[in-house]
XYZ file of C-alpha atoms in Angstrom:
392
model
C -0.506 102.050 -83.663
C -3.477 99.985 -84.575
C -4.382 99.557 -80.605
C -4.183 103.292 -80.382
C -6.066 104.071 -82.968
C -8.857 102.061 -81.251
C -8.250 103.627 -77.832
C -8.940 106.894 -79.223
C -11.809 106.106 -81.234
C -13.322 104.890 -78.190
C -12.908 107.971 -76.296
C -14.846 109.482 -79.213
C -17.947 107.834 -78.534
C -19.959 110.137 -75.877
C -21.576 108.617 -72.810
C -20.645 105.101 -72.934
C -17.403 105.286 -71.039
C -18.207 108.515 -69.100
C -20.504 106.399 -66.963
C -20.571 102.487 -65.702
C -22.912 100.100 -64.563
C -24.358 100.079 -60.844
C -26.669 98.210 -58.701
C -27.254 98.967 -55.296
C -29.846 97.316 -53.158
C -30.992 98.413 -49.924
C -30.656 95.557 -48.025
C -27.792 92.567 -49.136
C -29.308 90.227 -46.602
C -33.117 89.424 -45.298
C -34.659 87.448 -42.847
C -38.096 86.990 -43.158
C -41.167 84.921 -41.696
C -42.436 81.815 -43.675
C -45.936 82.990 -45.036
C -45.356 86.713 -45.037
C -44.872 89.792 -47.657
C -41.175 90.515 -48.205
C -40.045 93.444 -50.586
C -36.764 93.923 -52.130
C -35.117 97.144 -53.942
C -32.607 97.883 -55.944
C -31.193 100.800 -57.117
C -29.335 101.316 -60.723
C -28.070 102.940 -63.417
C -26.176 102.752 -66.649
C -23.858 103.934 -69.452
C -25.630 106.796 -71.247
C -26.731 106.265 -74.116
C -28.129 103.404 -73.515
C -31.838 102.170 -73.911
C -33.160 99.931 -70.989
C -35.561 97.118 -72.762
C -36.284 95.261 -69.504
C -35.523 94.794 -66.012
C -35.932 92.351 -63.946
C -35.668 90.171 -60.615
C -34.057 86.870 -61.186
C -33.302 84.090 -58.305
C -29.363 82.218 -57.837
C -28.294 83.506 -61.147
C -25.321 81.292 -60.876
C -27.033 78.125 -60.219
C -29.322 77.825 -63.685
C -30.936 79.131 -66.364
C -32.165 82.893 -65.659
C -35.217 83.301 -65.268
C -37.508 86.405 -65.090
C -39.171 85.551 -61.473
C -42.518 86.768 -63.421
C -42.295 83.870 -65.647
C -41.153 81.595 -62.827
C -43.468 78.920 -62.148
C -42.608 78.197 -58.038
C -43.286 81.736 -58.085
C -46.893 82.146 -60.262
C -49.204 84.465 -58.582
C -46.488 85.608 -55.786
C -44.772 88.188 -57.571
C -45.412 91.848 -58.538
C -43.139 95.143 -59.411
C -42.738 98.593 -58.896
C -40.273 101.203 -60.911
C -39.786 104.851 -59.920
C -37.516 106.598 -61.394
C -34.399 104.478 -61.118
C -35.554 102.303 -58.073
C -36.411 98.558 -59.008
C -38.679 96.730 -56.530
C -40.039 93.145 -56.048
C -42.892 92.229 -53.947
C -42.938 88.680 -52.781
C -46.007 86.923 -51.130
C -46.649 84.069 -49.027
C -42.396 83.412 -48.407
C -41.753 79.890 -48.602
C -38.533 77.665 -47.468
C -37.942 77.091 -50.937
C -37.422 80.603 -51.800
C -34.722 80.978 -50.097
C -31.793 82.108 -52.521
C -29.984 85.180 -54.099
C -32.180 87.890 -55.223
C -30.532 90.070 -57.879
C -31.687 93.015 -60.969
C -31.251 91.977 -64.354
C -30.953 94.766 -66.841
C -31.332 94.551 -70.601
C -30.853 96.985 -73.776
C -30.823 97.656 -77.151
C -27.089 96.608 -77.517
C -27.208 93.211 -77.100
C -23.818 92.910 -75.834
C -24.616 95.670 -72.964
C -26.571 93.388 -70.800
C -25.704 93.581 -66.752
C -26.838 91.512 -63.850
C -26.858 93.386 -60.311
C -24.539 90.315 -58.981
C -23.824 89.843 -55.554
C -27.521 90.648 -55.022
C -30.224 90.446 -51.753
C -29.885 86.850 -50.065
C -33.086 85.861 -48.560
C -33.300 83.652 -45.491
C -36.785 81.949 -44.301
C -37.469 81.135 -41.090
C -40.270 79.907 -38.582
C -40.692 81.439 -35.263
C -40.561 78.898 -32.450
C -41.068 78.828 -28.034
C -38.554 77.630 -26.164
C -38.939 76.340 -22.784
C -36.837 74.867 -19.704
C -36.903 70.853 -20.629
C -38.619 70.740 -16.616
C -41.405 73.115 -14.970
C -41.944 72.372 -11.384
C -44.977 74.495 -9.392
C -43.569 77.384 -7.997
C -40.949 77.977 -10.617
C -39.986 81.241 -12.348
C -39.443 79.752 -16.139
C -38.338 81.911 -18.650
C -40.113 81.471 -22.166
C -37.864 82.371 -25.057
C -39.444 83.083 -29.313
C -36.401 82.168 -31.385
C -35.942 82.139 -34.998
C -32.977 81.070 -36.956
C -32.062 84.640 -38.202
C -32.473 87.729 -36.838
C -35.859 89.313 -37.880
C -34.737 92.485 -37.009
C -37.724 93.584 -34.790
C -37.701 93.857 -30.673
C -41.805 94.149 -30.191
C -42.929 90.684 -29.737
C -46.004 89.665 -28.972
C -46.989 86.701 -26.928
C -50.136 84.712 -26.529
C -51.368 82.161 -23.977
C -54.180 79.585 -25.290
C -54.859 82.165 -28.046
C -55.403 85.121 -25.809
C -52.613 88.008 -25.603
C -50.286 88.908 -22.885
C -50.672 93.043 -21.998
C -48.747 94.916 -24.097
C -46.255 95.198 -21.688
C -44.578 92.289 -22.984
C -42.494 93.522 -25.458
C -39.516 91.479 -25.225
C -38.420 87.951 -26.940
C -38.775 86.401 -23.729
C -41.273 85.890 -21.199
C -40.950 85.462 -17.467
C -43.568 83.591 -15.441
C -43.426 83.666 -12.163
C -44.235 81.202 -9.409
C -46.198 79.548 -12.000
C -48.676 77.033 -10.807
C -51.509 74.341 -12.339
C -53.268 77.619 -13.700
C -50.382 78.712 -16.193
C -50.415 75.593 -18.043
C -51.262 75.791 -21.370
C -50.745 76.498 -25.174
C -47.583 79.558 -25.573
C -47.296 81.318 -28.410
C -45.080 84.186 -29.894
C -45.180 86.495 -33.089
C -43.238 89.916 -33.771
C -45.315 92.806 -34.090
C -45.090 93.340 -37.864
C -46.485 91.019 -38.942
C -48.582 90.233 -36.050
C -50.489 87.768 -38.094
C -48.244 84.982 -37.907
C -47.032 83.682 -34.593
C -44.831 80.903 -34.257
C -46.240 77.404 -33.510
C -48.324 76.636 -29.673
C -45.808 75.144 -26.945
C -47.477 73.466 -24.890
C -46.063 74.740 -21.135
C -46.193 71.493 -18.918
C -45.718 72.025 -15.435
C -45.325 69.407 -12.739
C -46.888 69.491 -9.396
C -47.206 66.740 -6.489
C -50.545 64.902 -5.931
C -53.293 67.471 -4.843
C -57.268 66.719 -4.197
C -56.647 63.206 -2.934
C -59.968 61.488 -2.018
C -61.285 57.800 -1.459
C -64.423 56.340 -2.742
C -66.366 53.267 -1.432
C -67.575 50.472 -3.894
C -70.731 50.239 -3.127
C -72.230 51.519 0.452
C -69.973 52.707 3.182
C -72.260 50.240 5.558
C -70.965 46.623 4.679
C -72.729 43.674 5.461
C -70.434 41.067 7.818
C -69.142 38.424 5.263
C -69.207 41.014 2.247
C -65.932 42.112 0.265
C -65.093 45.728 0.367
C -62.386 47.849 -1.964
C -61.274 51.423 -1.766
C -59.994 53.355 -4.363
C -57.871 56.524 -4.397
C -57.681 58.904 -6.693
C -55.669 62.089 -7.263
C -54.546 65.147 -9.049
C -51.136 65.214 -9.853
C -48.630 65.906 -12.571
C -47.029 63.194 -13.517
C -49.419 60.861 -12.341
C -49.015 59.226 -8.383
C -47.439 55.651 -8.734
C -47.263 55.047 -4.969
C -50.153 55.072 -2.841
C -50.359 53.584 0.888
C -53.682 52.742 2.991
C -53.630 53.335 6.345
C -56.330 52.798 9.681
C -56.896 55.756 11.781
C -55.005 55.163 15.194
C -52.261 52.388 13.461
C -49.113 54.136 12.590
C -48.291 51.337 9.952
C -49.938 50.846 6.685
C -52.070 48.080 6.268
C -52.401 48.277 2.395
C -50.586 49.770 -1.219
C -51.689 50.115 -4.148
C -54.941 52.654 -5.891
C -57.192 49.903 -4.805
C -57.714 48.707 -1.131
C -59.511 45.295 -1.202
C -60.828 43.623 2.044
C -62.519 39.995 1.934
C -64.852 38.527 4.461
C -65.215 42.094 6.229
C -66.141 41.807 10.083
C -66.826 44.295 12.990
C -62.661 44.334 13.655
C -62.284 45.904 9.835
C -64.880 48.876 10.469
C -63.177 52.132 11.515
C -62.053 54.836 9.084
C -59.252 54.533 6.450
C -57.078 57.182 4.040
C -54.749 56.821 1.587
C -51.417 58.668 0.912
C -50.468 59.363 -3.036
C -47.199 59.945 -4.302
C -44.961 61.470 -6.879
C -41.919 62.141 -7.342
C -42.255 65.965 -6.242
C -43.897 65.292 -3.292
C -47.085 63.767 -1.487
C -50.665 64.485 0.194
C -53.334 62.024 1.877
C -56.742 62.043 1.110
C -59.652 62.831 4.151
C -60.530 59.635 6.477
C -63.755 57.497 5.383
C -65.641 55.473 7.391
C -66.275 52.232 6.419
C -68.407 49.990 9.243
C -70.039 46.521 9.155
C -73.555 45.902 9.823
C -75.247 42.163 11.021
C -76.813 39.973 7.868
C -80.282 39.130 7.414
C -79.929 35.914 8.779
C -78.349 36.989 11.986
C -81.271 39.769 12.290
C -84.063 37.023 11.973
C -82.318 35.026 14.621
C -82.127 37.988 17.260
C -85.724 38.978 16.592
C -86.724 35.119 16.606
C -84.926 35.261 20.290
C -86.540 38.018 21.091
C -90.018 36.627 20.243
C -88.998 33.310 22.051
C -87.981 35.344 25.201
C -91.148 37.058 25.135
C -93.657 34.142 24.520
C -92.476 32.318 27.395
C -92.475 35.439 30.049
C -96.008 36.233 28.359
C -97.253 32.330 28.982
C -95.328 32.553 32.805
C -97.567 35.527 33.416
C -100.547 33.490 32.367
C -100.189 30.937 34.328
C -99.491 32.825 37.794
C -102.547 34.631 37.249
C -104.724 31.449 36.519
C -103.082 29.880 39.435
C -103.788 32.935 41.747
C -107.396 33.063 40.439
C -107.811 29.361 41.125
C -106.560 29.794 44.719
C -109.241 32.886 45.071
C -111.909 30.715 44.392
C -111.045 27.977 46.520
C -111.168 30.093 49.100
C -114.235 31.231 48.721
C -115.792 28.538 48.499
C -114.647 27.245 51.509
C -116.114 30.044 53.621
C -120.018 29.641 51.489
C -119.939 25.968 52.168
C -122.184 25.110 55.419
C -123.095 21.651 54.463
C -120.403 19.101 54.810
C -120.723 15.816 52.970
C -120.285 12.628 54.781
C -120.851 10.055 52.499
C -118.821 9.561 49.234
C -121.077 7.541 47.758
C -123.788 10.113 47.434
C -122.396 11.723 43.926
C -124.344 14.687 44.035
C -122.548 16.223 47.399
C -119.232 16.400 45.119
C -121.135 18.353 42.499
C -120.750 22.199 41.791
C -124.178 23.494 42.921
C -123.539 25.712 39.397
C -122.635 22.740 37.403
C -125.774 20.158 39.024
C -127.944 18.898 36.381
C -131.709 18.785 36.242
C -132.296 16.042 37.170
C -130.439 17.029 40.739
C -132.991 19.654 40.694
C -136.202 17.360 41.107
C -134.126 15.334 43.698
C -134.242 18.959 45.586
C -137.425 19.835 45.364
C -138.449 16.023 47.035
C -136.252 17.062 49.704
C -137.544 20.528 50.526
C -140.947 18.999 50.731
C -140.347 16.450 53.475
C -138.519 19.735 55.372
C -142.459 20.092 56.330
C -142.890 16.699 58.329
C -142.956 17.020 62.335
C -139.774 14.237 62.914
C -137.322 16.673 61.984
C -134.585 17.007 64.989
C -132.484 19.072 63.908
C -131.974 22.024 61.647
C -129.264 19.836 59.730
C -129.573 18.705 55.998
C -131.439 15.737 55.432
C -131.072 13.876 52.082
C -133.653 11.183 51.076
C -132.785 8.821 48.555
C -136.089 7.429 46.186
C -135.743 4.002 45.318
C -137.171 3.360 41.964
């Protein structure tokens, strides 16, 4: 009787079991982007009657002490609220990894034993966007770039970015297709959904390989070597990963005659000149570099001793030459004198006759004159010379 009694007292009392308690929020799950604005709502009502004192958000009722998220310190300066009418909301800034959790209302009234927590409430889920990429880009690939997050954000406009510059619009989609990519679409890929468009996932850096390409070959020193000297080519490339093989070859010889970036030759001589390459290699493929010419030229010393030959060769044709014509000269004159000469000497005892009539001294002269004056006595006989020697 007593029970019934109670029952119907209770039925008595208007309002408070004509209605219950209710919590409804609009979304039971969220996933949303570490570092952006998140905002939860919750709709409720109660027995009438009833005076609501507070409401509020609390986080993983079940795990601690409740909390009103206002009070909160992980969450000082992150949260606000909004009431209309009988809609609760809770703006969160700046999402962290540590916020992840259960989100529900907490409502409180002037009966201390009608308090009500919204339970099951919003669960929140924090993510980073990230770019995924095929583990291997070779040149001339078609690779498809993938922006993945661990839930589902629950947009399909994506945005993507290469080296900090956008894609055109166009590219809408979660992934991105390259294709035939080559050395030119290297570089820093990024992705961010549209809203918000402020935070894109972490740069991926897109590395694609190639074979070796611009393959040249550079001279230490002068391409002109001097005979004796040490020469050494190098050989350089472009390539991605770097060339580990490289081969030197000699125009016109089929065979290498070197490996290795450097190309060293000791004691170089005329049979080294000609023109050499090299061949670089990767593991995707290989190119060789233009021919250089690499020639020897004589030393110093060698030069002094063909010009000292030279000047040799020359001073004896030069003192040849001399001679003939002194000789020739010599002979001229001789002849000469044998057709001016009417006076034949027949003693070699007179000195004088053997003298040069340019080269005769004075003295010659007075012995002259003494015989040009007798020319004027009357015993001449003939028309010959007469020579009269003075006894002193």
């Amino acid at each position: 009787m007593l029970c019934l009694s109670f029952i119907i007292s209770l039925l008595m009392i208007p309002g408070i079991c004509s209605q219950k308690w209710d919590v409804q929020y609009s979304k039971m799950a969220i996933c949303a982007l570490k570092g952006s604005t998140i905002q939860l709502t919750g709709r409720y009502k109660h027995p009438e009657g009833l005076t609501v004192t507070e409401i509020f958000w609390i986080v993983n009722p079940k795990r601690g002490e409740v909390i009103n998220l206002l009070n909160h310190p992980d969450y000082t300066g992150r949260v606000e609220y909004f009431h209309k009418d009988n809609i609760f909301f809770l703006k969160l800034s700046n999402v962290r990894h540590e916020d992840e959790g259960q989100y529900c209302i907490r409502i409180e009234t002037n009966d201390e034993k009608q308090q009500y927590l919204g339970y099951p409430g919003t669960e929140l889920t924090v993510t980073d966007l990230r770019v995924e990429t095929p583990e291997e880009v070779v040149e001339g690939d078609s690779p498809v770039l993938t922006c993945k997050s661990s839930c589902n954000l629950g947009s399909t406009n994506f945005s993507w970015y290469r080296n900090g510059e956008s894609f055109p619009e166009s590219e809408r989609q979660n992934q991105l297709i390259l294709k035939s990519v080559s050395r030119g679409d290297a570089g820093s890929y990024s992705c961010a959904v549209r809203d918000p468009k402020h935070l894109p996932s972490p740069a991926l850096t897109l590395n694609i390989r190639y074979p070796p390409k611009s393959v040249s070959v550079s001279v230490s020193g002068s391409a002109v070597i001097v005979s004796g000297d040490s020469v050494t080519l190098s050989c350089s490339s472009d390539s991605n990963p770097p060339a580990v093989d490289f081969r030197w070859f000699k125009d016109n010889q089929s065979s290498a005659v070197g490996s290795g970036q450097s190309f060293s030759i000791s004691s170089f001589n005329s049979s080294h000149s000609g023109r050499y390459y090299c061949e670089a290699e990767n593991k995707y493929g290989s190119q060789r570099s233009e021919s250089v010419s690499v020639i020897v030229k004589e030393s110093s010393s060698s030069w002094i001793s063909i010009t000292a030959g030279i000047a040799a060769s020359a001073f004896v044709f030069v003192f040849i030459v001399i001679i003939r014509k002194r000789v020739t000269q010599s002979d001229e004159q001789n002849h000469r004198g044998s057709q001016q000469q009417h006076c034949a000497v027949e003693s070699p005892e007179d000195p004088y006759m053997a003298l040069d009539p340019n080269s005769r001294c004075s003295e010659y002269d007075t012995l002259n004159n003494l015989k040009r004056s007798s020319e004027n006595t009357d015993d001449r006989e003939d028309d010959g010379c007469t020579y009269y020697n003075i006894d002193q």
